[in-house]
mmCIF file of C-alpha atoms in Angstrom:
data_model
loop_
_atom_site.group_PDB
_atom_site.id
_atom_site.type_symbol
_atom_site.label_atom_id
_atom_site.label_comp_id
_atom_site.label_asym_id
_atom_site.label_seq_id
_atom_site.Cartn_x
_atom_site.Cartn_y
_atom_site.Cartn_z
ATOM 1 C CA MET A 1 48.059 48.480 -3.937
ATOM 2 C CA PRO A 2 45.901 48.234 -6.359
ATOM 3 C CA ILE A 3 46.406 46.792 -10.212
ATOM 4 C CA ASP A 4 48.446 49.997 -12.243
ATOM 5 C CA PRO A 5 47.165 50.615 -15.208
ATOM 6 C CA LYS A 6 49.757 50.317 -17.823
ATOM 7 C CA ALA A 7 51.079 46.974 -15.961
ATOM 8 C CA ALA A 8 47.415 45.287 -15.952
ATOM 9 C CA HIS A 9 48.268 46.346 -20.048
ATOM 10 C CA ARG A 10 50.922 44.758 -20.443
ATOM 11 C CA ARG A 11 49.929 41.144 -18.770
ATOM 12 C CA LEU A 12 46.958 41.164 -20.933
ATOM 13 C CA GLN A 13 48.900 40.994 -23.880
ATOM 14 C CA GLU A 14 51.440 38.455 -22.363
ATOM 15 C CA LEU A 15 47.639 36.687 -21.664
ATOM 16 C CA LYS A 16 46.433 37.267 -25.217
ATOM 17 C CA SER A 17 49.403 35.520 -26.781
ATOM 18 C CA LYS A 18 49.247 32.162 -24.885
ATOM 19 C CA ARG A 19 45.830 32.061 -25.516
ATOM 20 C CA THR A 20 46.353 33.105 -29.996
ATOM 21 C CA ASN A 21 46.300 29.175 -30.836
ATOM 22 C CA TYR A 22 43.559 28.315 -29.314
ATOM 23 C CA GLU A 23 41.320 30.843 -31.366
ATOM 24 C CA SER A 24 41.694 29.342 -34.664
ATOM 25 C CA VAL A 25 39.724 26.437 -33.804
ATOM 26 C CA TRP A 26 37.077 28.876 -31.302
ATOM 27 C CA GLN A 27 36.729 30.136 -34.568
ATOM 28 C CA GLU A 28 35.867 27.744 -36.545
ATOM 29 C CA ILE A 29 33.974 25.710 -33.506
ATOM 30 C CA ALA A 30 31.668 29.112 -34.323
ATOM 31 C CA GLU A 31 31.034 29.110 -37.331
ATOM 32 C CA TYR A 32 29.794 25.148 -37.751
ATOM 33 C CA MET A 33 28.060 24.783 -34.542
ATOM 34 C CA ILE A 34 27.437 28.234 -32.672
ATOM 35 C CA PRO A 35 26.619 30.499 -34.928
ATOM 36 C CA SER A 36 25.607 33.010 -32.277
ATOM 37 C CA ARG A 37 29.711 33.483 -31.333
ATOM 38 C CA ALA A 38 32.299 35.263 -32.648
ATOM 39 C CA TYR A 39 35.904 34.724 -31.169
ATOM 40 C CA THR A 40 39.028 36.031 -33.500
ATOM 41 C CA THR A 41 36.002 38.098 -36.001
ATOM 42 C CA THR A 42 34.129 41.078 -34.909
ATOM 43 C CA VAL A 43 30.180 40.587 -36.037
ATOM 44 C CA ALA A 44 28.049 43.262 -36.518
ATOM 45 C CA PRO A 45 24.461 43.274 -34.732
ATOM 46 C CA GLY A 46 22.206 42.112 -36.775
ATOM 47 C CA THR A 47 24.573 39.907 -39.427
ATOM 48 C CA LYS A 48 23.531 36.395 -41.320
ATOM 49 C CA ARG A 49 25.252 33.943 -39.703
ATOM 50 C CA GLY A 50 26.217 30.638 -40.138
ATOM 51 C CA SER A 51 27.357 30.527 -43.708
ATOM 52 C CA LYS A 52 29.001 27.568 -43.760
ATOM 53 C CA ILE A 53 26.713 25.598 -42.599
ATOM 54 C CA PHE A 54 24.940 23.102 -44.483
ATOM 55 C CA ASN A 55 23.505 20.345 -42.156
ATOM 56 C CA THR A 56 22.074 21.718 -38.811
ATOM 57 C CA HIS A 57 22.719 18.225 -37.049
ATOM 58 C CA PRO A 58 25.944 19.549 -35.075
ATOM 59 C CA VAL A 59 24.047 22.643 -33.746
ATOM 60 C CA LEU A 60 20.901 20.230 -32.207
ATOM 61 C CA ALA A 61 23.335 18.040 -30.912
ATOM 62 C CA LEU A 62 25.740 20.821 -29.232
ATOM 63 C CA GLU A 63 22.416 22.461 -27.710
ATOM 64 C CA GLN A 64 20.809 18.979 -26.457
ATOM 65 C CA LEU A 65 24.057 18.110 -24.800
ATOM 66 C CA ALA A 66 24.182 21.878 -22.953
ATOM 67 C CA GLY A 67 20.345 21.782 -22.295
ATOM 68 C CA GLY A 68 21.222 18.327 -20.561
ATOM 69 C CA LEU A 69 23.825 19.491 -18.605
ATOM 70 C CA HIS A 70 21.828 22.440 -17.019
ATOM 71 C CA GLY A 71 19.117 19.837 -16.585
ATOM 72 C CA MET A 72 20.455 17.061 -14.764
ATOM 73 C CA LEU A 73 23.538 19.374 -13.056
ATOM 74 C CA THR A 74 21.848 22.475 -11.946
ATOM 75 C CA SER A 75 17.906 21.346 -12.555
ATOM 76 C CA PRO A 76 15.605 24.630 -11.726
ATOM 77 C CA ALA A 77 13.370 21.867 -10.938
ATOM 78 C CA LEU A 78 15.279 20.716 -8.370
ATOM 79 C CA ARG A 79 17.347 21.552 -5.849
ATOM 80 C CA TRP A 80 20.748 20.381 -7.354
ATOM 81 C CA PHE A 81 22.669 21.141 -4.087
ATOM 82 C CA LYS A 82 23.181 20.357 -0.355
ATOM 83 C CA LEU A 83 25.679 22.854 2.592
ATOM 84 C CA GLN A 84 26.541 20.368 4.872
ATOM 85 C CA PRO A 85 29.328 21.277 8.024
ATOM 86 C CA ALA A 86 32.266 19.449 8.824
ATOM 87 C CA PRO A 87 32.042 15.954 9.923
ATOM 88 C CA HIS A 88 32.246 16.487 13.915
ATOM 89 C CA LEU A 89 29.585 18.699 14.002
ATOM 90 C CA ALA A 90 27.117 16.640 11.375
ATOM 91 C CA ARG A 91 25.256 15.049 15.093
ATOM 92 C CA ASP A 92 24.383 18.593 16.468
ATOM 93 C CA ARG A 93 20.258 18.898 15.418
ATOM 94 C CA GLN A 94 20.864 22.962 15.488
ATOM 95 C CA VAL A 95 23.458 22.832 13.158
ATOM 96 C CA LEU A 96 22.195 20.385 10.925
ATOM 97 C CA ALA A 97 19.109 22.795 11.293
ATOM 98 C CA TRP A 98 21.274 26.164 9.730
ATOM 99 C CA PHE A 99 22.316 24.084 7.316
ATOM 100 C CA GLU A 100 19.347 22.648 5.963
ATOM 101 C CA ALA A 101 17.840 26.722 6.553
ATOM 102 C CA ALA A 102 20.794 28.684 4.511
ATOM 103 C CA THR A 103 20.351 25.336 1.690
ATOM 104 C CA ASP A 104 16.722 26.608 1.061
ATOM 105 C CA ILE A 105 17.818 30.610 1.257
ATOM 106 C CA MET A 106 20.297 30.198 -1.426
ATOM 107 C CA ASP A 107 18.123 27.497 -3.045
ATOM 108 C CA THR A 108 15.720 30.060 -3.269
ATOM 109 C CA HIS A 109 18.390 32.809 -4.574
ATOM 110 C CA ILE A 110 19.571 30.734 -7.202
ATOM 111 C CA LYS A 111 16.396 30.455 -8.580
ATOM 112 C CA THR A 112 14.774 33.930 -8.765
ATOM 113 C CA ALA A 113 14.496 35.312 -11.777
ATOM 114 C CA ALA A 114 16.528 38.787 -11.045
ATOM 115 C CA THR A 115 19.793 37.349 -10.366
ATOM 116 C CA GLY A 116 20.167 35.676 -13.899
ATOM 117 C CA ALA A 117 21.169 32.776 -12.903
ATOM 118 C CA GLY A 118 19.228 29.859 -15.363
ATOM 119 C CA VAL A 119 20.472 32.116 -17.832
ATOM 120 C CA ALA A 120 24.197 32.669 -16.967
ATOM 121 C CA LEU A 121 24.694 28.758 -15.976
ATOM 122 C CA HIS A 122 22.683 27.824 -19.505
ATOM 123 C CA GLU A 123 25.003 29.736 -21.927
ATOM 124 C CA THR A 124 27.892 29.155 -20.008
ATOM 125 C CA PHE A 125 26.931 25.139 -20.924
ATOM 126 C CA LEU A 126 26.603 25.984 -24.583
ATOM 127 C CA GLU A 127 30.262 27.408 -24.436
ATOM 128 C CA LEU A 128 31.409 24.211 -22.342
ATOM 129 C CA SER A 129 30.064 22.285 -25.012
ATOM 130 C CA GLY A 130 31.093 23.706 -27.596
ATOM 131 C CA PRO A 131 35.160 24.919 -27.367
ATOM 132 C CA GLY A 132 35.519 23.604 -23.432
ATOM 133 C CA CYS A 133 34.933 27.002 -21.123
ATOM 134 C CA GLY A 134 32.624 28.477 -19.647
ATOM 135 C CA VAL A 135 33.041 31.804 -17.129
ATOM 136 C CA ILE A 136 30.858 33.026 -14.966
ATOM 137 C CA PHE A 137 30.918 36.504 -13.656
ATOM 138 C CA ILE A 138 29.650 36.244 -9.697
ATOM 139 C CA ALA A 139 28.230 39.442 -7.896
ATOM 140 C CA ASP A 140 28.742 41.261 -4.875
ATOM 141 C CA LYS A 141 25.603 43.377 -5.565
ATOM 142 C CA GLY A 142 24.828 44.351 -1.742
ATOM 143 C CA ARG A 143 21.410 43.474 0.232
ATOM 144 C CA PRO A 144 20.147 42.477 -3.385
ATOM 145 C CA GLY A 145 22.840 39.711 -2.801
ATOM 146 C CA ALA A 146 24.160 37.917 -5.404
ATOM 147 C CA ARG A 147 23.815 38.564 -9.026
ATOM 148 C CA PHE A 148 25.334 35.825 -12.314
ATOM 149 C CA GLN A 149 26.030 36.753 -15.561
ATOM 150 C CA SER A 150 27.537 34.366 -18.121
ATOM 151 C CA ILE A 151 30.851 36.463 -19.061
ATOM 152 C CA PRO A 152 31.688 35.041 -22.877
ATOM 153 C CA LEU A 153 35.106 33.320 -23.409
ATOM 154 C CA ALA A 154 36.196 35.520 -26.463
ATOM 155 C CA GLU A 155 36.101 38.353 -24.113
ATOM 156 C CA CYS A 156 38.244 36.417 -21.070
ATOM 157 C CA TYR A 157 42.051 35.965 -20.963
ATOM 158 C CA PHE A 158 43.089 33.845 -17.482
ATOM 159 C CA ALA A 159 45.902 31.645 -15.578
ATOM 160 C CA GLU A 160 46.624 29.095 -13.094
ATOM 161 C CA ASN A 161 47.883 28.809 -10.148
ATOM 162 C CA ALA A 162 50.411 26.251 -8.894
ATOM 163 C CA ASP A 163 47.128 23.917 -8.219
ATOM 164 C CA ARG A 164 45.912 24.209 -11.876
ATOM 165 C CA GLN A 165 42.771 26.339 -10.766
ATOM 166 C CA VAL A 166 42.324 29.459 -12.994
ATOM 167 C CA ASP A 167 42.992 32.693 -10.369
ATOM 168 C CA THR A 168 43.054 35.131 -13.139
ATOM 169 C CA LEU A 169 41.226 36.474 -14.679
ATOM 170 C CA TYR A 170 40.967 39.512 -17.521
ATOM 171 C CA ARG A 171 38.350 40.309 -19.188
ATOM 172 C CA GLU A 172 38.517 42.828 -22.385
ATOM 173 C CA TYR A 173 35.300 43.828 -23.523
ATOM 174 C CA GLU A 174 33.045 46.952 -24.842
ATOM 175 C CA LEU A 175 29.774 49.183 -23.039
ATOM 176 C CA PRO A 176 28.394 52.340 -24.402
ATOM 177 C CA LEU A 177 29.999 55.197 -23.431
ATOM 178 C CA ARG A 178 26.235 56.526 -20.994
ATOM 179 C CA GLU A 179 26.998 53.716 -19.370
ATOM 180 C CA VAL A 180 30.219 53.977 -18.396
ATOM 181 C CA LEU A 181 30.031 57.411 -17.084
ATOM 182 C CA ARG A 182 26.727 55.910 -15.304
ATOM 183 C CA LEU A 183 29.141 53.488 -13.745
ATOM 184 C CA TRP A 184 32.098 55.452 -12.954
ATOM 185 C CA PRO A 185 30.499 59.317 -12.882
ATOM 186 C CA ASP A 186 33.509 60.970 -10.973
ATOM 187 C CA THR A 187 37.351 58.878 -12.800
ATOM 188 C CA ALA A 188 36.093 58.792 -16.358
ATOM 189 C CA PRO A 189 38.669 60.438 -18.463
ATOM 190 C CA ASP A 190 37.486 64.275 -19.557
ATOM 191 C CA GLU A 191 37.301 63.182 -23.246
ATOM 192 C CA LEU A 192 35.230 60.941 -22.520
ATOM 193 C CA ARG A 193 32.831 62.830 -20.872
ATOM 194 C CA ARG A 194 32.761 65.678 -24.342
ATOM 195 C CA LYS A 195 31.853 63.157 -26.570
ATOM 196 C CA SER A 196 28.534 61.951 -24.846
ATOM 197 C CA ASN A 197 25.944 64.690 -25.520
ATOM 198 C CA SER A 198 26.644 63.722 -29.166
ATOM 199 C CA ASP A 199 27.512 59.604 -29.516
ATOM 200 C CA PRO A 200 26.098 58.325 -25.593
ATOM 201 C CA ASP A 201 25.984 54.452 -27.119
ATOM 202 C CA MET A 202 29.481 54.731 -28.594
ATOM 203 C CA PRO A 203 31.122 51.808 -28.168
ATOM 204 C CA VAL A 204 34.089 52.154 -25.229
ATOM 205 C CA ARG A 205 36.875 49.521 -24.391
ATOM 206 C CA ILE A 206 37.074 48.163 -20.700
ATOM 207 C CA LEU A 207 39.585 46.420 -19.585
ATOM 208 C CA HIS A 208 39.199 43.973 -15.769
ATOM 209 C CA ALA A 209 41.873 42.630 -14.340
ATOM 210 C CA THR A 210 41.336 40.268 -11.206
ATOM 211 C CA GLU A 211 44.127 39.191 -9.589
ATOM 212 C CA PRO A 212 45.929 37.489 -6.965
ATOM 213 C CA ALA A 213 46.257 40.820 -4.149
ATOM 214 C CA ALA A 214 50.369 41.179 -3.798
ATOM 215 C CA GLY A 215 51.721 38.901 -1.664
ATOM 216 C CA SER A 216 49.088 35.971 -0.803
ATOM 217 C CA GLY A 217 50.283 33.642 -3.047
ATOM 218 C CA ALA A 218 48.744 31.353 -5.357
ATOM 219 C CA GLN A 219 47.861 28.586 -3.121
ATOM 220 C CA GLY A 220 45.948 31.043 0.153
ATOM 221 C CA ALA A 221 44.911 33.832 -1.739
ATOM 222 C CA ALA A 222 41.651 33.748 -0.068
ATOM 223 C CA ASN A 223 42.839 33.640 3.643
ATOM 224 C CA ARG A 224 45.996 36.291 3.188
ATOM 225 C CA GLY A 225 43.724 39.625 1.169
ATOM 226 C CA GLY A 226 41.796 38.370 -1.741
ATOM 227 C CA TRP A 227 42.146 39.424 -4.734
ATOM 228 C CA ASP A 228 42.418 42.861 -6.356
ATOM 229 C CA THR A 229 40.326 44.374 -9.402
ATOM 230 C CA MET A 230 40.215 47.368 -11.038
ATOM 231 C CA TRP A 231 38.454 48.770 -14.431
ATOM 232 C CA CYS A 232 40.528 51.089 -17.040
ATOM 233 C CA HIS A 233 40.239 52.334 -19.825
ATOM 234 C CA GLN A 234 43.152 52.594 -22.254
ATOM 235 C CA ASP A 235 45.847 53.927 -19.679
ATOM 236 C CA HIS A 236 42.838 55.899 -17.348
ATOM 237 C CA TYR A 237 42.373 53.862 -14.157
ATOM 238 C CA LEU A 238 39.058 54.086 -13.758
ATOM 239 C CA GLU A 239 37.947 51.975 -10.143
ATOM 240 C CA HIS A 240 39.752 49.585 -7.922
ATOM 241 C CA GLY A 241 38.891 46.851 -5.264
ATOM 242 C CA ARG A 242 39.386 43.943 -3.063
ATOM 243 C CA TYR A 243 37.321 40.898 -3.278
ATOM 244 C CA GLN A 244 37.410 38.037 -0.441
ATOM 245 C CA GLU A 245 36.803 35.174 -3.167
ATOM 246 C CA PHE A 246 37.475 34.800 -6.424
ATOM 247 C CA PRO A 247 34.612 36.555 -7.994
ATOM 248 C CA PHE A 248 34.875 34.065 -11.630
ATOM 249 C CA ALA A 249 33.926 30.593 -12.088
ATOM 250 C CA VAL A 250 35.775 28.972 -14.638
ATOM 251 C CA GLY A 251 34.611 25.228 -15.837
ATOM 252 C CA ARG A 252 36.759 23.391 -17.812
ATOM 253 C CA TRP A 253 35.122 20.199 -19.986
ATOM 254 C CA THR A 254 38.284 18.202 -19.997
ATOM 255 C CA LEU A 255 42.062 19.413 -19.397
ATOM 256 C CA ARG A 256 44.697 18.862 -21.792
ATOM 257 C CA SER A 257 48.060 17.851 -20.460
ATOM 258 C CA GLY A 258 50.201 21.570 -20.251
ATOM 259 C CA GLU A 259 46.948 23.500 -21.433
ATOM 260 C CA THR A 260 45.269 26.205 -19.645
ATOM 261 C CA TYR A 261 42.324 26.093 -21.517
ATOM 262 C CA GLY A 262 39.544 23.321 -21.677
ATOM 263 C CA ALA A 263 38.507 21.197 -24.797
ATOM 264 C CA GLY A 264 34.998 20.787 -25.292
ATOM 265 C CA ALA A 265 32.915 18.382 -27.280
ATOM 266 C CA GLY A 266 32.823 20.364 -29.925
ATOM 267 C CA VAL A 267 36.520 20.614 -30.083
ATOM 268 C CA ASN A 268 36.259 16.523 -30.981
ATOM 269 C CA ALA A 269 33.374 16.511 -33.062
ATOM 270 C CA LEU A 270 35.638 19.674 -35.256
ATOM 271 C CA ALA A 271 36.515 16.744 -38.337
ATOM 272 C CA ASP A 272 33.156 15.214 -38.397
ATOM 273 C CA VAL A 273 31.241 18.013 -38.495
ATOM 274 C CA LYS A 274 32.624 19.877 -40.994
ATOM 275 C CA MET A 275 33.254 16.826 -42.898
ATOM 276 C CA LEU A 276 29.193 16.680 -43.041
ATOM 277 C CA ASN A 277 28.690 20.152 -44.160
ATOM 278 C CA GLU A 278 30.818 19.129 -47.145
ATOM 279 C CA ILE A 279 29.088 16.116 -47.598
ATOM 280 C CA GLU A 280 25.673 18.065 -47.240
ATOM 281 C CA ARG A 281 27.152 20.307 -49.780
ATOM 282 C CA LEU A 282 28.205 18.333 -52.204
ATOM 283 C CA ASN A 283 24.705 16.043 -51.678
ATOM 284 C CA LEU A 284 22.356 19.061 -52.956
ATOM 285 C CA ARG A 285 24.830 19.701 -56.492
ATOM 286 C CA GLY A 286 24.155 16.148 -56.692
ATOM 287 C CA LEU A 287 20.282 16.151 -55.868
ATOM 288 C CA ALA A 288 19.834 19.505 -58.465
ATOM 289 C CA LYS A 289 21.251 18.002 -60.944
ATOM 290 C CA VAL A 290 18.704 15.690 -60.290
ATOM 291 C CA VAL A 291 15.672 17.154 -60.471
ATOM 292 C CA ASP A 292 16.671 19.918 -62.950
ATOM 293 C CA PRO A 293 19.728 18.027 -65.006
ATOM 294 C CA PRO A 294 21.797 19.546 -67.112
ATOM 295 C CA GLN A 295 20.303 19.230 -71.112
ATOM 296 C CA MET A 296 21.747 18.356 -73.767
ATOM 297 C CA LEU A 297 21.563 20.946 -77.140
ATOM 298 C CA PRO A 298 22.402 20.901 -80.348
ATOM 299 C CA ASP A 299 24.543 23.511 -81.685
ATOM 300 C CA ASP A 300 23.201 24.678 -84.695
ATOM 301 C CA GLY A 301 19.312 23.365 -84.196
ATOM 302 C CA PHE A 302 17.605 26.376 -82.479
ATOM 303 C CA LEU A 303 16.319 29.828 -84.131
ATOM 304 C CA ASN A 304 16.683 31.482 -81.312
ATOM 305 C CA ALA A 305 18.026 30.956 -76.970
ATOM 306 C CA PRO A 306 16.472 27.420 -75.321
ATOM 307 C CA ASN A 307 12.895 28.553 -72.782
ATOM 308 C CA PHE A 308 13.517 26.054 -69.911
ATOM 309 C CA ASN A 309 10.928 27.399 -68.265
ATOM 310 C CA PRO A 310 7.538 25.605 -67.376
ATOM 311 C CA GLY A 311 5.641 25.572 -70.854
ATOM 312 C CA ALA A 312 7.847 26.686 -73.066
ATOM 313 C CA PHE A 313 7.907 26.886 -76.521
ATOM 314 C CA ASN A 314 11.365 25.992 -78.343
ATOM 315 C CA SER A 315 11.353 25.835 -82.294
ATOM 316 C CA LEU A 316 13.730 23.762 -83.950
ATOM 317 C CA ARG A 317 15.565 23.597 -87.270
ATOM 318 C CA ASN A 318 13.876 20.175 -89.438
ATOM 319 C CA ASP A 319 17.213 18.203 -90.545
ATOM 320 C CA THR A 320 16.415 15.481 -92.679
ATOM 321 C CA ARG A 321 18.775 13.516 -91.349
ATOM 322 C CA HIS A 322 16.807 13.627 -88.084
ATOM 323 C CA ILE A 323 15.556 16.581 -86.039
ATOM 324 C CA ASP A 324 17.475 18.553 -83.500
ATOM 325 C CA LYS A 325 16.127 17.999 -79.987
ATOM 326 C CA ILE A 326 16.834 19.538 -76.400
ATOM 327 C CA GLY A 327 17.746 15.888 -74.269
ATOM 328 C CA PRO A 328 19.136 15.508 -70.331
ATOM 329 C CA ILE A 329 22.019 14.911 -69.380
ATOM 330 C CA ASN A 330 21.885 11.644 -67.841
ATOM 331 C CA THR A 331 24.629 11.994 -65.003
ATOM 332 C CA GLY A 332 24.108 8.831 -62.730
ATOM 333 C CA ALA A 333 24.464 10.633 -59.252
ATOM 334 C CA ARG A 334 23.708 8.166 -56.521
ATOM 335 C CA PRO A 335 21.829 11.213 -53.619
ATOM 336 C CA ASP A 336 21.052 7.949 -51.778
ATOM 337 C CA LEU A 337 24.953 6.898 -51.074
ATOM 338 C CA ALA A 338 25.518 10.578 -49.509
ATOM 339 C CA GLU A 339 22.592 9.926 -47.529
ATOM 340 C CA LYS A 340 24.110 6.731 -46.133
ATOM 341 C CA LYS A 341 27.459 8.606 -45.120
ATOM 342 C CA ILE A 342 25.591 11.601 -44.061
ATOM 343 C CA ASP A 343 23.990 9.263 -41.603
ATOM 344 C CA GLN A 344 27.256 7.791 -40.358
ATOM 345 C CA VAL A 345 28.474 10.658 -39.558
ATOM 346 C CA GLN A 346 25.641 11.844 -37.574
ATOM 347 C CA GLU A 347 25.222 9.283 -35.735
ATOM 348 C CA ARG A 348 29.333 9.832 -34.964
ATOM 349 C CA ILE A 349 28.325 13.266 -33.742
ATOM 350 C CA SER A 350 25.327 12.163 -31.683
ATOM 351 C CA GLY A 351 27.911 10.193 -29.826
ATOM 352 C CA ILE A 352 30.609 12.703 -29.722
ATOM 353 C CA PHE A 353 28.004 15.314 -28.045
ATOM 354 C CA TYR A 354 26.284 12.014 -25.907
ATOM 355 C CA VAL A 355 22.541 12.346 -27.529
ATOM 356 C CA THR A 356 22.468 8.818 -27.704
ATOM 357 C CA TRP A 357 22.919 8.294 -23.795
ATOM 358 C CA LEU A 358 21.426 12.085 -22.893
ATOM 359 C CA ARG A 359 17.981 10.283 -24.877
ATOM 360 C CA LEU A 360 17.354 7.227 -22.479
ATOM 361 C CA PRO A 361 14.454 4.903 -22.905
ATOM 362 C CA GLN A 362 11.181 6.425 -21.516
ATOM 363 C CA GLN A 363 8.697 4.939 -20.352
ATOM 364 C CA PRO A 364 5.127 6.663 -20.027
ATOM 365 C CA ASN A 365 3.985 7.233 -16.411
ATOM 366 C CA MET A 366 7.722 6.941 -15.088
ATOM 367 C CA THR A 367 7.520 7.801 -11.261
ATOM 368 C CA ALA A 368 9.740 10.716 -9.561
ATOM 369 C CA THR A 369 12.114 7.766 -8.689
ATOM 370 C CA GLU A 370 13.060 6.033 -11.645
ATOM 371 C CA VAL A 371 13.213 9.908 -13.369
ATOM 372 C CA LEU A 372 16.492 10.584 -10.387
ATOM 373 C CA GLN A 373 17.713 6.611 -11.300
ATOM 374 C CA ARG A 374 17.529 7.281 -14.785
ATOM 375 C CA ARG A 375 19.422 10.757 -14.284
ATOM 376 C CA ASP A 376 22.614 8.841 -11.797
ATOM 377 C CA GLU A 377 22.954 6.649 -14.443
ATOM 378 C CA LEU A 378 23.532 9.028 -17.173
ATOM 379 C CA LEU A 379 26.037 11.584 -14.622
ATOM 380 C CA ARG A 380 27.631 8.234 -14.022
ATOM 381 C CA LEU A 381 28.474 7.943 -17.493
ATOM 382 C CA LEU A 382 29.577 11.665 -18.450
ATOM 383 C CA GLY A 383 31.184 11.350 -14.487
ATOM 384 C CA PRO A 384 34.506 12.640 -15.124
ATOM 385 C CA MET A 385 33.268 15.426 -17.233
ATOM 386 C CA VAL A 386 30.422 15.597 -14.404
ATOM 387 C CA GLU A 387 33.459 15.764 -11.983
ATOM 388 C CA ARG A 388 35.540 18.609 -13.515
ATOM 389 C CA LEU A 389 31.999 20.746 -13.406
ATOM 390 C CA GLU A 390 31.172 20.246 -10.149
ATOM 391 C CA ALA A 391 35.119 21.047 -8.894
ATOM 392 C CA GLU A 392 35.941 24.094 -11.638
ATOM 393 C CA LEU A 393 32.244 25.767 -12.010
ATOM 394 C CA LEU A 394 29.587 24.517 -9.151
ATOM 395 C CA ALA A 395 31.925 24.905 -6.305
ATOM 396 C CA PRO A 396 33.403 28.189 -6.642
ATOM 397 C CA LEU A 397 29.929 28.954 -7.957
ATOM 398 C CA LEU A 398 28.093 27.713 -4.425
ATOM 399 C CA ASN A 399 31.011 28.833 -2.515
ATOM 400 C CA ARG A 400 30.943 32.640 -3.527
ATOM 401 C CA THR A 401 26.974 32.703 -3.491
ATOM 402 C CA PHE A 402 27.266 31.353 0.175
ATOM 403 C CA MET A 403 29.654 34.160 1.577
ATOM 404 C CA VAL A 404 27.345 36.810 -0.443
ATOM 405 C CA LEU A 405 24.860 36.325 1.196
ATOM 406 C CA LEU A 406 26.545 35.839 4.475
ATOM 407 C CA ARG A 407 27.434 38.656 4.172
ATOM 408 C CA ASN A 408 24.959 40.641 3.495
#
């Protein structure tokens, strides 16, 4: 039975209310560390961002962690996964040859630029490193195979089953009117059709709801009916269908007890990042006072207002007791102390984002074996987080990709 649009919107409001407490933290992370994102505010395209950033070290540290995860776990230069049969089939040479061929086909498909896997994975690692949640949608495009799209966390609301696996995801997003009419030419509401000539790029709010099929239960959606999915605009139904596999790969950096949404390195670093930017802001003010200090003036020693431009002349009254003059005020500022504190805070932030570990000592003319050994060493250091990402993000992505290619 298709999901009812009215019921879907009620469920969406429930999921939104459960996500509210996370959004303020995510928004601060965006403002200080990922200026390309927004979670509680709508930012117009082309608007200046990052107005709260006085020190870009946290931005670079987060990008380094995301890039390091991408390079270690899903490197485009390496075959980062291998399909294997069940143990009782592992001695059959024909079975092993089939799995090897299937691995090669999947590897080639994922690395093909047209599928969008590389871009989707990098964008997902950015949000995993910051707020701590990353979502990839794996669409079934028929003969062309799987198509990967990173879904902004701001658009996603999800729920878990009894095994603490995300099995329900509601996505609320906008599409241009012309795209709505292209995707749903037969079911788009008449009111939108009437506006297509005057404003074809008008943003239209779309709800995409995906949840276990009725009666499938929390444990066996994949075996008893899959997942129901539905697209609607307001209460107007656009399309419904059914997925045999959950089409979203939802990764979480760490998971706190009793919480559904993950917490990334950006959450742990937020206090230090805000302190770093405040110290940098105050340091810039103090440095400006040293370079261009405030001036001390006699209260009645000038014919005109003083001119502080380079090469300017100022006329003073000559008093018989003393000569009135302009003089700088020595504030006793110590920018060196602020710089020392900035270095300390930056070092802590680098540790939180594993930048120190990512910069393992490099030697010239390293062999491929040495590179892989260093990569494995770093993966061991990041073991707990990597295991969760493999279980929640990479394994579901590979499983869905395998099934899509197998069917097509």
